[in-house]
Amino acid sequence: MKPANPATLSVVIPVFNESEVLPLLFERLKRCFEPASVKQLGLSTVQFIFVDDGSRDDSAAKVKTFIDNGANATLIRLSRNFGHQNAVTAGLKYSDSDITAIIDADLQDPPEVILGMVRKWREGFDVVYAQRRKRKENWFKVGCYWAFYRLLSLLSEIEIAMDSGDFCLMDRKVVQTICSLPEKLRFPRGLRSWVGFRQVGFPYERDSRHAGESKYSFKALFKLATDGIASSSIRPLQIIQVGTFLFAGLLITLVSFCGLAYFMPDRFLIPPWFLIGFTLTASVGFATLFSLYIIAGYIGRMYLEIKQRPSFIVMEEIGVNTVNRRQEHRQAA
Ligand code: UDP
Ligand code: MG
């Protein structure tokens, strides 16, 4: 059962060194959530939850000014840079609204899309996740993301929506369920798929960044991808267990090199038995090292999880209201 009109909406916005884009973001948010359209959507309040993820520029100061100028917003400052996924996690913990949206600060996710998502939620969906039709980014990054989502869905035991990031809108019960999950290494979009409920994709065009630079280097993207796979699935371990990878790789290389050796002209100095032996050793070596890499990835994450350290540390809260506090108390209880 959906709550009766009007409903409350929180918008979680992770921020890391976004000083350049913030003024434009504030403008877009103000325009998008002007009183008339908010009322039309049956919303009573719209609250912005900015999570400053250890910015080294004046992002936090800009958000403070936005709040001082009367915006219904909250600023949660983390004690250092904990990473995008943990910043989103922090924001969710401070939301106790009927519905919560997550959006990037760089305006790649148009805030106006949230209006359509709210309508979808009113149709009875608990999770409305944005699904990119097109990305206006460089081909290398687009290719990496494309490959990652296909690999993730291949390896995952649950259905993970293709080409959907953190940009979404969730019902309160979904947010509370995600927040109640005990794991410390968090991949919010994977958890969102895992919890279930009634989910629907919402196609949109992802814009390019309005100002500043992407905070994801290739290394950070690689970490995000491996975290995503390791936290959503143990299938890579199962693959090693049954030795499929080893067998398939070995067999294919062996067969192809046997063929190569057979057709090798006599004047070639390397004897076929050497080639076969070499290939066999190389394949086994590669498969073993690759298996070790995967196992080490899981062991490392288990070690971090066992330590039970928090996913983030809050240094300062600005504009936190009773709604946010209620959520904290309930979690503490
Ligand atoms: N972000 C964050 N912490 C980080 C990296 C990024 O809070 O360590 C925020 C960033 O400010 C932005 C969002 O996460 O609001 C997405 O980051 P970015 O645009 O750099 O990622 P991309 O869109 O390039 O994948
Ligand atoms: Mg971006």
mmCIF file of C-alpha atoms and ligand atoms in Angstrom:
data_model
loop_
_atom_site.group_PDB
_atom_site.id
_atom_site.type_symbol
_atom_site.label_atom_id
_atom_site.label_comp_id
_atom_site.label_asym_id
_atom_site.label_seq_id
_atom_site.Cartn_x
_atom_site.Cartn_y
_atom_site.Cartn_z
ATOM 1 C CA MET A 1 0.000 0.000 0.000
ATOM 2 C CA LYS A 2 1.352 3.366 -1.000
ATOM 3 C CA PRO A 3 1.190 6.169 1.549
ATOM 4 C CA ALA A 4 -1.542 8.677 0.889
ATOM 5 C CA ASN A 5 -0.727 11.988 -0.708
ATOM 6 C CA PRO A 6 1.324 13.947 0.027
ATOM 7 C CA ALA A 7 4.563 11.963 0.257
ATOM 8 C CA THR A 8 8.042 13.093 1.318
ATOM 9 C CA LEU A 9 11.074 12.794 -0.950
ATOM 10 C CA SER A 10 14.785 12.824 -0.091
ATOM 11 C CA VAL A 11 17.457 13.175 -2.749
ATOM 12 C CA VAL A 12 20.864 11.754 -1.799
ATOM 13 C CA ILE A 13 23.788 13.453 -3.572
ATOM 14 C CA PRO A 14 27.384 12.225 -3.065
ATOM 15 C CA VAL A 15 29.891 15.034 -3.535
ATOM 16 C CA PHE A 16 33.646 14.797 -3.988
ATOM 17 C CA ASN A 17 35.466 17.904 -5.203
ATOM 18 C CA GLU A 18 32.486 19.165 -7.211
ATOM 19 C CA SER A 19 32.889 22.876 -6.454
ATOM 20 C CA GLU A 20 32.750 23.829 -10.140
ATOM 21 C CA VAL A 21 29.458 22.117 -10.859
ATOM 22 C CA LEU A 22 27.595 22.814 -7.586
ATOM 23 C CA PRO A 23 26.169 26.273 -8.463
ATOM 24 C CA LEU A 24 24.617 24.827 -11.606
ATOM 25 C CA LEU A 25 23.370 21.788 -9.706
ATOM 26 C CA PHE A 26 21.633 24.006 -7.130
ATOM 27 C CA GLU A 27 19.968 25.954 -9.944
ATOM 28 C CA ARG A 28 18.759 22.789 -11.666
ATOM 29 C CA LEU A 29 17.478 21.308 -8.402
ATOM 30 C CA LYS A 30 15.616 24.498 -7.531
ATOM 31 C CA ARG A 31 14.051 24.696 -10.986
ATOM 32 C CA CYS A 32 13.181 21.014 -11.089
ATOM 33 C CA PHE A 33 11.602 20.925 -7.624
ATOM 34 C CA GLU A 34 9.793 24.257 -7.697
ATOM 35 C CA PRO A 35 6.671 24.323 -5.474
ATOM 36 C CA ALA A 36 4.218 23.925 -8.367
ATOM 37 C CA SER A 37 5.719 20.710 -9.774
ATOM 38 C CA VAL A 38 6.307 19.316 -6.293
ATOM 39 C CA LYS A 39 2.652 19.844 -5.466
ATOM 40 C CA GLN A 40 1.554 18.388 -8.765
ATOM 41 C CA LEU A 41 3.488 15.217 -7.979
ATOM 42 C CA GLY A 42 1.752 14.928 -4.634
ATOM 43 C CA LEU A 43 4.895 15.621 -2.616
ATOM 44 C CA SER A 44 4.816 17.559 0.641
ATOM 45 C CA THR A 45 8.565 18.103 1.080
ATOM 46 C CA VAL A 46 11.699 17.558 -0.944
ATOM 47 C CA GLN A 47 14.890 17.359 1.047
ATOM 48 C CA PHE A 48 18.409 17.186 -0.417
ATOM 49 C CA ILE A 49 20.953 15.107 1.473
ATOM 50 C CA PHE A 50 24.446 16.106 0.352
ATOM 51 C CA VAL A 51 27.217 13.776 1.457
ATOM 52 C CA ASP A 52 30.595 15.454 1.252
ATOM 53 C CA ASP A 53 33.011 12.594 0.751
ATOM 54 C CA GLY A 54 36.145 14.330 2.043
ATOM 55 C CA SER A 55 36.289 17.041 -0.640
ATOM 56 C CA ARG A 56 39.486 19.057 -0.691
ATOM 57 C CA ASP A 57 37.929 22.027 -2.495
ATOM 58 C CA ASP A 58 35.177 24.322 -1.192
ATOM 59 C CA SER A 59 32.283 21.971 -2.058
ATOM 60 C CA ALA A 60 31.171 21.766 1.599
ATOM 61 C CA ALA A 61 31.209 25.560 1.963
ATOM 62 C CA LYS A 62 29.057 25.901 -1.148
ATOM 63 C CA VAL A 63 26.506 23.411 0.157
ATOM 64 C CA LYS A 64 26.472 25.261 3.513
ATOM 65 C CA THR A 65 25.676 28.526 1.713
ATOM 66 C CA PHE A 66 22.885 26.749 -0.181
ATOM 67 C CA ILE A 67 21.434 25.628 3.172
ATOM 68 C CA ASP A 68 21.919 29.089 4.737
ATOM 69 C CA ASN A 69 19.988 30.561 1.827
ATOM 70 C CA GLY A 70 16.965 28.549 2.867
ATOM 71 C CA ALA A 71 17.194 25.303 0.885
ATOM 72 C CA ASN A 72 15.698 22.266 2.570
ATOM 73 C CA ALA A 73 18.984 20.415 2.608
ATOM 74 C CA THR A 74 21.302 18.522 4.897
ATOM 75 C CA LEU A 75 25.049 18.243 4.665
ATOM 76 C CA ILE A 76 26.792 15.169 6.013
ATOM 77 C CA ARG A 77 30.556 15.561 5.995
ATOM 78 C CA LEU A 78 32.586 12.370 6.089
ATOM 79 C CA SER A 79 35.926 12.446 7.914
ATOM 80 C CA ARG A 80 37.848 11.569 4.731
ATOM 81 C CA ASN A 81 37.271 10.263 1.223
ATOM 82 C CA PHE A 82 35.518 6.911 1.687
ATOM 83 C CA GLY A 83 34.551 6.457 -1.964
ATOM 84 C CA HIS A 84 31.375 6.961 -3.966
ATOM 85 C CA GLN A 85 29.639 3.753 -2.818
ATOM 86 C CA ASN A 86 30.185 4.517 0.870
ATOM 87 C CA ALA A 87 29.052 8.117 0.406
ATOM 88 C CA VAL A 88 25.794 6.843 -1.114
ATOM 89 C CA THR A 89 25.459 4.391 1.795
ATOM 90 C CA ALA A 90 25.863 7.261 4.261
ATOM 91 C CA GLY A 91 23.212 9.333 2.478
ATOM 92 C CA LEU A 92 20.699 6.480 2.569
ATOM 93 C CA LYS A 93 21.159 6.153 6.331
ATOM 94 C CA TYR A 94 20.070 9.751 6.774
ATOM 95 C CA SER A 95 16.872 9.410 4.789
ATOM 96 C CA ASP A 96 13.573 8.604 6.405
ATOM 97 C CA SER A 97 11.305 9.941 3.681
ATOM 98 C CA ASP A 98 8.592 7.976 1.926
ATOM 99 C CA ILE A 99 10.799 7.854 -1.154
ATOM 100 C CA THR A 100 14.543 8.390 -1.659
ATOM 101 C CA ALA A 101 16.352 9.188 -4.884
ATOM 102 C CA ILE A 102 20.109 8.871 -5.470
ATOM 103 C CA ILE A 103 21.730 11.164 -7.992
ATOM 104 C CA ASP A 104 25.301 12.159 -8.949
ATOM 105 C CA ALA A 105 26.380 15.746 -8.316
ATOM 106 C CA ASP A 106 27.892 16.327 -11.767
ATOM 107 C CA LEU A 107 24.528 16.574 -13.568
ATOM 108 C CA GLN A 108 25.191 13.475 -15.649
ATOM 109 C CA ASP A 109 21.916 12.249 -14.199
ATOM 110 C CA PRO A 110 19.312 14.916 -15.068
ATOM 111 C CA PRO A 111 17.327 15.733 -11.871
ATOM 112 C CA GLU A 112 14.191 16.121 -14.013
ATOM 113 C CA VAL A 113 14.186 12.330 -14.516
ATOM 114 C CA ILE A 114 13.319 11.968 -10.814
ATOM 115 C CA LEU A 115 9.898 13.512 -11.531
ATOM 116 C CA GLY A 116 9.114 10.673 -13.941
ATOM 117 C CA MET A 117 10.421 8.157 -11.426
ATOM 118 C CA VAL A 118 8.050 9.478 -8.766
ATOM 119 C CA ARG A 119 5.145 8.898 -11.163
ATOM 120 C CA LYS A 120 6.338 5.321 -11.703
ATOM 121 C CA TRP A 121 6.525 4.830 -7.929
ATOM 122 C CA ARG A 122 2.929 6.007 -7.689
ATOM 123 C CA GLU A 123 2.011 3.246 -10.168
ATOM 124 C CA GLY A 124 3.074 0.782 -7.475
ATOM 125 C CA PHE A 125 6.783 0.125 -8.040
ATOM 126 C CA ASP A 126 9.141 0.057 -5.047
ATOM 127 C CA VAL A 127 12.354 0.596 -6.994
ATOM 128 C CA VAL A 128 12.600 2.687 -10.138
ATOM 129 C CA TYR A 129 16.154 2.463 -11.457
ATOM 130 C CA ALA A 130 17.418 4.669 -14.258
ATOM 131 C CA GLN A 131 18.645 2.738 -17.265
ATOM 132 C CA ARG A 132 21.022 4.475 -19.647
ATOM 133 C CA ARG A 133 19.998 4.445 -23.256
ATOM 134 C CA LYS A 134 23.094 6.285 -24.331
ATOM 135 C CA ARG A 135 26.242 7.537 -22.632
ATOM 136 C CA LYS A 136 27.864 10.735 -23.776
ATOM 137 C CA GLU A 137 31.344 9.748 -22.626
ATOM 138 C CA ASN A 138 34.515 8.636 -24.329
ATOM 139 C CA TRP A 139 34.350 5.318 -26.173
ATOM 140 C CA PHE A 140 36.861 3.621 -23.888
ATOM 141 C CA LYS A 141 34.804 4.296 -20.759
ATOM 142 C CA VAL A 142 31.574 3.371 -22.527
ATOM 143 C CA GLY A 143 33.213 0.092 -23.658
ATOM 144 C CA CYS A 144 34.468 -0.676 -20.126
ATOM 145 C CA TYR A 145 31.025 -0.112 -18.631
ATOM 146 C CA TRP A 146 29.387 -2.165 -21.370
ATOM 147 C CA ALA A 147 31.739 -5.097 -20.710
ATOM 148 C CA PHE A 148 31.404 -4.758 -16.928
ATOM 149 C CA TYR A 149 27.607 -4.959 -16.884
ATOM 150 C CA ARG A 150 27.611 -7.987 -19.202
ATOM 151 C CA LEU A 151 30.262 -9.731 -17.098
ATOM 152 C CA LEU A 152 28.406 -8.881 -13.886
ATOM 153 C CA SER A 153 25.132 -10.287 -15.143
ATOM 154 C CA LEU A 154 26.932 -13.397 -16.407
ATOM 155 C CA LEU A 155 28.596 -13.992 -13.050
ATOM 156 C CA SER A 156 25.829 -12.863 -10.775
ATOM 157 C CA GLU A 157 23.398 -15.239 -9.125
ATOM 158 C CA ILE A 158 20.690 -12.599 -9.018
ATOM 159 C CA GLU A 159 19.347 -10.574 -11.892
ATOM 160 C CA ILE A 160 21.220 -7.272 -12.097
ATOM 161 C CA ALA A 161 19.743 -4.709 -14.439
ATOM 162 C CA MET A 162 21.942 -3.861 -17.420
ATOM 163 C CA ASP A 163 23.360 -0.357 -17.723
ATOM 164 C CA SER A 164 21.902 0.915 -14.486
ATOM 165 C CA GLY A 165 24.050 2.735 -11.966
ATOM 166 C CA ASP A 166 23.148 4.230 -8.614
ATOM 167 C CA PHE A 167 20.671 6.714 -10.095
ATOM 168 C CA CYS A 168 17.296 5.486 -8.828
ATOM 169 C CA LEU A 169 14.285 6.106 -6.642
ATOM 170 C CA MET A 170 13.375 3.735 -3.828
ATOM 171 C CA ASP A 171 10.493 3.290 -1.466
ATOM 172 C CA ARG A 172 11.190 3.722 2.246
ATOM 173 C CA LYS A 173 10.887 -0.012 2.940
ATOM 174 C CA VAL A 174 13.564 -0.767 0.332
ATOM 175 C CA VAL A 175 15.931 1.860 1.771
ATOM 176 C CA GLN A 176 15.399 0.525 5.265
ATOM 177 C CA THR A 177 16.017 -3.037 4.116
ATOM 178 C CA ILE A 178 19.247 -2.038 2.349
ATOM 179 C CA CYS A 179 20.396 -0.065 5.407
ATOM 180 C CA SER A 180 19.694 -3.019 7.676
ATOM 181 C CA LEU A 181 22.012 -5.363 5.751
ATOM 182 C CA PRO A 182 25.054 -5.901 7.956
ATOM 183 C CA GLU A 183 27.875 -5.997 5.427
ATOM 184 C CA LYS A 184 30.468 -3.252 5.523
ATOM 185 C CA LEU A 185 31.810 -3.482 1.958
ATOM 186 C CA ARG A 186 28.889 -2.028 0.134
ATOM 187 C CA PHE A 187 27.874 -1.949 -3.500
ATOM 188 C CA PRO A 188 24.498 -0.172 -3.307
ATOM 189 C CA ARG A 189 23.278 -1.017 -6.806
ATOM 190 C CA GLY A 190 24.003 -4.727 -6.205
ATOM 191 C CA LEU A 191 22.200 -4.617 -2.847
ATOM 192 C CA ARG A 192 19.294 -2.858 -4.525
ATOM 193 C CA SER A 193 18.920 -5.739 -6.980
ATOM 194 C CA TRP A 194 19.390 -8.321 -4.252
ATOM 195 C CA VAL A 195 16.640 -7.059 -1.933
ATOM 196 C CA GLY A 196 13.992 -7.579 -4.612
ATOM 197 C CA PHE A 197 10.541 -5.929 -4.254
ATOM 198 C CA ARG A 198 8.788 -4.581 -7.347
ATOM 199 C CA GLN A 199 11.475 -3.088 -9.586
ATOM 200 C CA VAL A 200 11.275 -1.344 -12.936
ATOM 201 C CA GLY A 201 13.795 0.276 -15.289
ATOM 202 C CA PHE A 202 13.400 3.882 -16.373
ATOM 203 C CA PRO A 203 15.202 4.643 -19.668
ATOM 204 C CA TYR A 204 17.055 7.960 -19.889
ATOM 205 C CA GLU A 205 19.960 9.572 -21.673
ATOM 206 C CA ARG A 206 23.011 10.087 -19.529
ATOM 207 C CA ASP A 207 24.510 13.507 -20.128
ATOM 208 C CA SER A 208 28.179 14.279 -20.068
ATOM 209 C CA ARG A 209 29.695 15.844 -16.961
ATOM 210 C CA HIS A 210 28.904 19.574 -16.712
ATOM 211 C CA ALA A 211 32.163 20.671 -15.150
ATOM 212 C CA GLY A 212 35.185 19.213 -13.399
ATOM 213 C CA GLU A 213 36.647 15.787 -14.016
ATOM 214 C CA SER A 214 35.477 12.258 -13.414
ATOM 215 C CA LYS A 215 36.690 10.982 -10.046
ATOM 216 C CA TYR A 216 37.005 7.500 -11.451
ATOM 217 C CA SER A 217 40.440 6.695 -12.783
ATOM 218 C CA PHE A 218 40.820 3.425 -14.646
ATOM 219 C CA LYS A 219 42.169 1.904 -11.417
ATOM 220 C CA ALA A 220 39.138 3.116 -9.422
ATOM 221 C CA LEU A 221 36.780 1.784 -12.096
ATOM 222 C CA PHE A 222 38.544 -1.575 -11.992
ATOM 223 C CA LYS A 223 38.156 -1.665 -8.207
ATOM 224 C CA LEU A 224 34.466 -0.764 -8.523
ATOM 225 C CA ALA A 225 33.999 -3.557 -11.049
ATOM 226 C CA THR A 226 35.775 -6.206 -8.938
ATOM 227 C CA ASP A 227 33.971 -5.032 -5.778
ATOM 228 C CA GLY A 228 30.696 -5.251 -7.659
ATOM 229 C CA ILE A 229 31.348 -8.788 -8.831
ATOM 230 C CA ALA A 230 32.813 -10.056 -5.552
ATOM 231 C CA SER A 231 30.016 -8.576 -3.444
ATOM 232 C CA SER A 232 27.235 -9.881 -5.681
ATOM 233 C CA SER A 233 28.441 -13.356 -6.527
ATOM 234 C CA ILE A 234 30.651 -16.287 -5.589
ATOM 235 C CA ARG A 235 30.377 -17.706 -9.066
ATOM 236 C CA PRO A 236 34.026 -17.003 -9.943
ATOM 237 C CA LEU A 237 34.987 -19.267 -7.045
ATOM 238 C CA GLN A 238 32.602 -21.938 -8.252
ATOM 239 C CA ILE A 239 34.159 -21.753 -11.681
ATOM 240 C CA ILE A 240 37.531 -22.467 -10.169
ATOM 241 C CA GLN A 241 36.057 -25.278 -8.091
ATOM 242 C CA VAL A 242 34.754 -27.212 -11.019
ATOM 243 C CA GLY A 243 37.857 -26.436 -13.002
ATOM 244 C CA THR A 244 35.831 -25.343 -16.021
ATOM 245 C CA PHE A 245 38.100 -22.453 -16.688
ATOM 246 C CA LEU A 246 41.215 -24.565 -16.464
ATOM 247 C CA PHE A 247 39.833 -27.337 -18.609
ATOM 248 C CA ALA A 248 38.335 -25.184 -21.320
ATOM 249 C CA GLY A 249 41.440 -23.005 -21.609
ATOM 250 C CA LEU A 250 43.761 -25.948 -21.610
ATOM 251 C CA LEU A 251 41.808 -27.936 -24.097
ATOM 252 C CA ILE A 252 41.466 -25.107 -26.576
ATOM 253 C CA THR A 253 45.148 -24.157 -26.445
ATOM 254 C CA LEU A 254 46.250 -27.758 -26.558
ATOM 255 C CA VAL A 255 44.144 -28.595 -29.578
ATOM 256 C CA SER A 256 45.214 -25.485 -31.462
ATOM 257 C CA PHE A 257 48.910 -26.017 -30.736
ATOM 258 C CA CYS A 258 48.729 -29.689 -31.660
ATOM 259 C CA GLY A 259 47.336 -28.556 -34.988
ATOM 260 C CA LEU A 260 50.056 -25.965 -35.323
ATOM 261 C CA ALA A 261 52.760 -28.490 -34.519
ATOM 262 C CA TYR A 262 51.341 -30.960 -37.006
ATOM 263 C CA PHE A 263 51.447 -28.484 -39.863
ATOM 264 C CA MET A 264 54.786 -27.030 -38.858
ATOM 265 C CA PRO A 265 57.350 -27.253 -41.700
ATOM 266 C CA ASP A 266 60.286 -29.565 -41.008
ATOM 267 C CA ARG A 267 62.837 -26.836 -41.213
ATOM 268 C CA PHE A 268 61.340 -25.244 -38.096
ATOM 269 C CA LEU A 269 63.816 -25.962 -35.326
ATOM 270 C CA ILE A 270 61.464 -26.405 -32.352
ATOM 271 C CA PRO A 271 60.204 -29.993 -32.138
ATOM 272 C CA PRO A 272 56.421 -30.467 -31.726
ATOM 273 C CA TRP A 273 56.714 -32.243 -28.350
ATOM 274 C CA PHE A 274 58.481 -29.169 -26.958
ATOM 275 C CA LEU A 275 55.749 -26.877 -28.196
ATOM 276 C CA ILE A 276 53.043 -29.052 -26.690
ATOM 277 C CA GLY A 277 54.889 -29.306 -23.369
ATOM 278 C CA PHE A 278 55.514 -25.599 -23.271
ATOM 279 C CA THR A 279 51.900 -24.769 -24.042
ATOM 280 C CA LEU A 280 50.661 -27.163 -21.410
ATOM 281 C CA THR A 281 52.893 -25.676 -18.730
ATOM 282 C CA ALA A 282 52.044 -22.124 -19.723
ATOM 283 C CA SER A 283 48.290 -22.804 -19.678
ATOM 284 C CA VAL A 284 48.391 -24.521 -16.301
ATOM 285 C CA GLY A 285 50.569 -21.717 -14.935
ATOM 286 C CA PHE A 286 48.210 -19.050 -16.219
ATOM 287 C CA ALA A 287 45.097 -20.802 -14.931
ATOM 288 C CA THR A 288 46.685 -21.302 -11.491
ATOM 289 C CA LEU A 289 47.791 -17.694 -11.181
ATOM 290 C CA PHE A 290 44.426 -16.409 -12.344
ATOM 291 C CA SER A 291 42.654 -18.676 -9.856
ATOM 292 C CA LEU A 292 44.932 -17.374 -7.099
ATOM 293 C CA TYR A 293 44.084 -13.819 -8.107
ATOM 294 C CA ILE A 294 40.371 -14.519 -7.742
ATOM 295 C CA ILE A 295 40.766 -16.379 -4.442
ATOM 296 C CA ALA A 296 42.972 -13.603 -3.047
ATOM 297 C CA GLY A 297 40.297 -11.068 -4.014
ATOM 298 C CA TYR A 298 37.690 -12.891 -1.956
ATOM 299 C CA ILE A 299 40.017 -13.526 1.001
ATOM 300 C CA GLY A 300 40.959 -9.828 1.125
ATOM 301 C CA ARG A 301 37.314 -8.821 1.193
ATOM 302 C CA MET A 302 36.534 -11.414 3.870
ATOM 303 C CA TYR A 303 39.353 -9.989 5.982
ATOM 304 C CA LEU A 304 37.989 -6.452 5.642
ATOM 305 C CA GLU A 305 34.471 -7.658 6.422
ATOM 306 C CA ILE A 306 35.576 -9.555 9.536
ATOM 307 C CA LYS A 307 37.172 -6.410 10.926
ATOM 308 C CA GLN A 308 33.677 -4.874 11.037
ATOM 309 C CA ARG A 309 34.907 -1.331 10.612
ATOM 310 C CA PRO A 310 32.209 1.137 9.580
ATOM 311 C CA SER A 311 31.794 1.960 5.881
ATOM 312 C CA PHE A 312 32.183 5.667 6.664
ATOM 313 C CA ILE A 313 32.776 8.074 9.562
ATOM 314 C CA VAL A 314 30.717 11.228 9.918
ATOM 315 C CA MET A 315 32.724 14.303 10.891
ATOM 316 C CA GLU A 316 29.980 16.921 10.850
ATOM 317 C CA GLU A 317 26.216 17.155 10.289
ATOM 318 C CA ILE A 318 24.644 20.381 9.102
ATOM 319 C CA GLY A 319 20.900 20.918 8.869
ATOM 320 C CA VAL A 320 20.080 17.435 10.127
ATOM 321 C CA ASN A 321 16.449 17.542 11.155
ATOM 322 C CA THR A 322 14.148 15.402 13.233
ATOM 323 C CA VAL A 323 13.330 13.172 10.272
ATOM 324 C CA ASN A 324 16.996 12.250 9.909
ATOM 325 C CA ARG A 325 17.343 11.789 13.655
ATOM 326 C CA ARG A 326 14.380 9.377 13.767
ATOM 327 C CA GLN A 327 16.176 7.129 11.322
ATOM 328 C CA GLU A 328 19.354 7.184 13.415
ATOM 329 C CA HIS A 329 17.504 6.265 16.604
ATOM 330 C CA ARG A 330 15.712 3.433 14.915
ATOM 331 C CA GLN A 331 18.995 2.072 13.644
ATOM 332 C CA ALA A 332 20.579 2.389 17.065
ATOM 333 C CA ALA A 333 17.671 0.539 18.672
HETATM 334 N N1 UDP B 1 32.070 10.692 -5.745
HETATM 335 C C1 UDP B 1 32.183 10.556 -4.372
HETATM 336 N N2 UDP B 1 33.333 9.989 -3.882
HETATM 337 C C2 UDP B 1 34.335 9.542 -4.686
HETATM 338 C C3 UDP B 1 34.173 9.645 -6.090
HETATM 339 C C4 UDP B 1 33.028 10.229 -6.584
HETATM 340 O O1 UDP B 1 31.306 10.956 -3.612
HETATM 341 O O2 UDP B 1 35.340 9.057 -4.164
HETATM 342 C C5 UDP B 1 30.838 11.312 -6.286
HETATM 343 C C6 UDP B 1 31.078 12.402 -7.324
HETATM 344 O O3 UDP B 1 31.209 13.679 -6.716
HETATM 345 C C7 UDP B 1 29.819 12.295 -8.184
HETATM 346 C C8 UDP B 1 29.511 10.802 -8.135
HETATM 347 O O4 UDP B 1 30.151 10.297 -6.973
HETATM 348 O O5 UDP B 1 28.742 12.987 -7.593
HETATM 349 C C9 UDP B 1 29.987 10.076 -9.378
HETATM 350 O O6 UDP B 1 31.355 10.337 -9.594
HETATM 351 P P1 UDP B 1 31.956 10.625 -11.041
HETATM 352 O O7 UDP B 1 31.071 11.575 -11.772
HETATM 353 O O8 UDP B 1 33.376 11.049 -10.891
HETATM 354 O O9 UDP B 1 31.876 9.185 -11.710
HETATM 355 P P2 UDP B 1 31.594 8.835 -13.246
HETATM 356 O O10 UDP B 1 30.298 9.493 -13.584
HETATM 357 O O11 UDP B 1 32.734 9.394 -14.004
HETATM 358 O O12 UDP B 1 31.513 7.349 -13.273
HETATM 359 MG MG MG B 2 29.953 11.448 -13.424
#
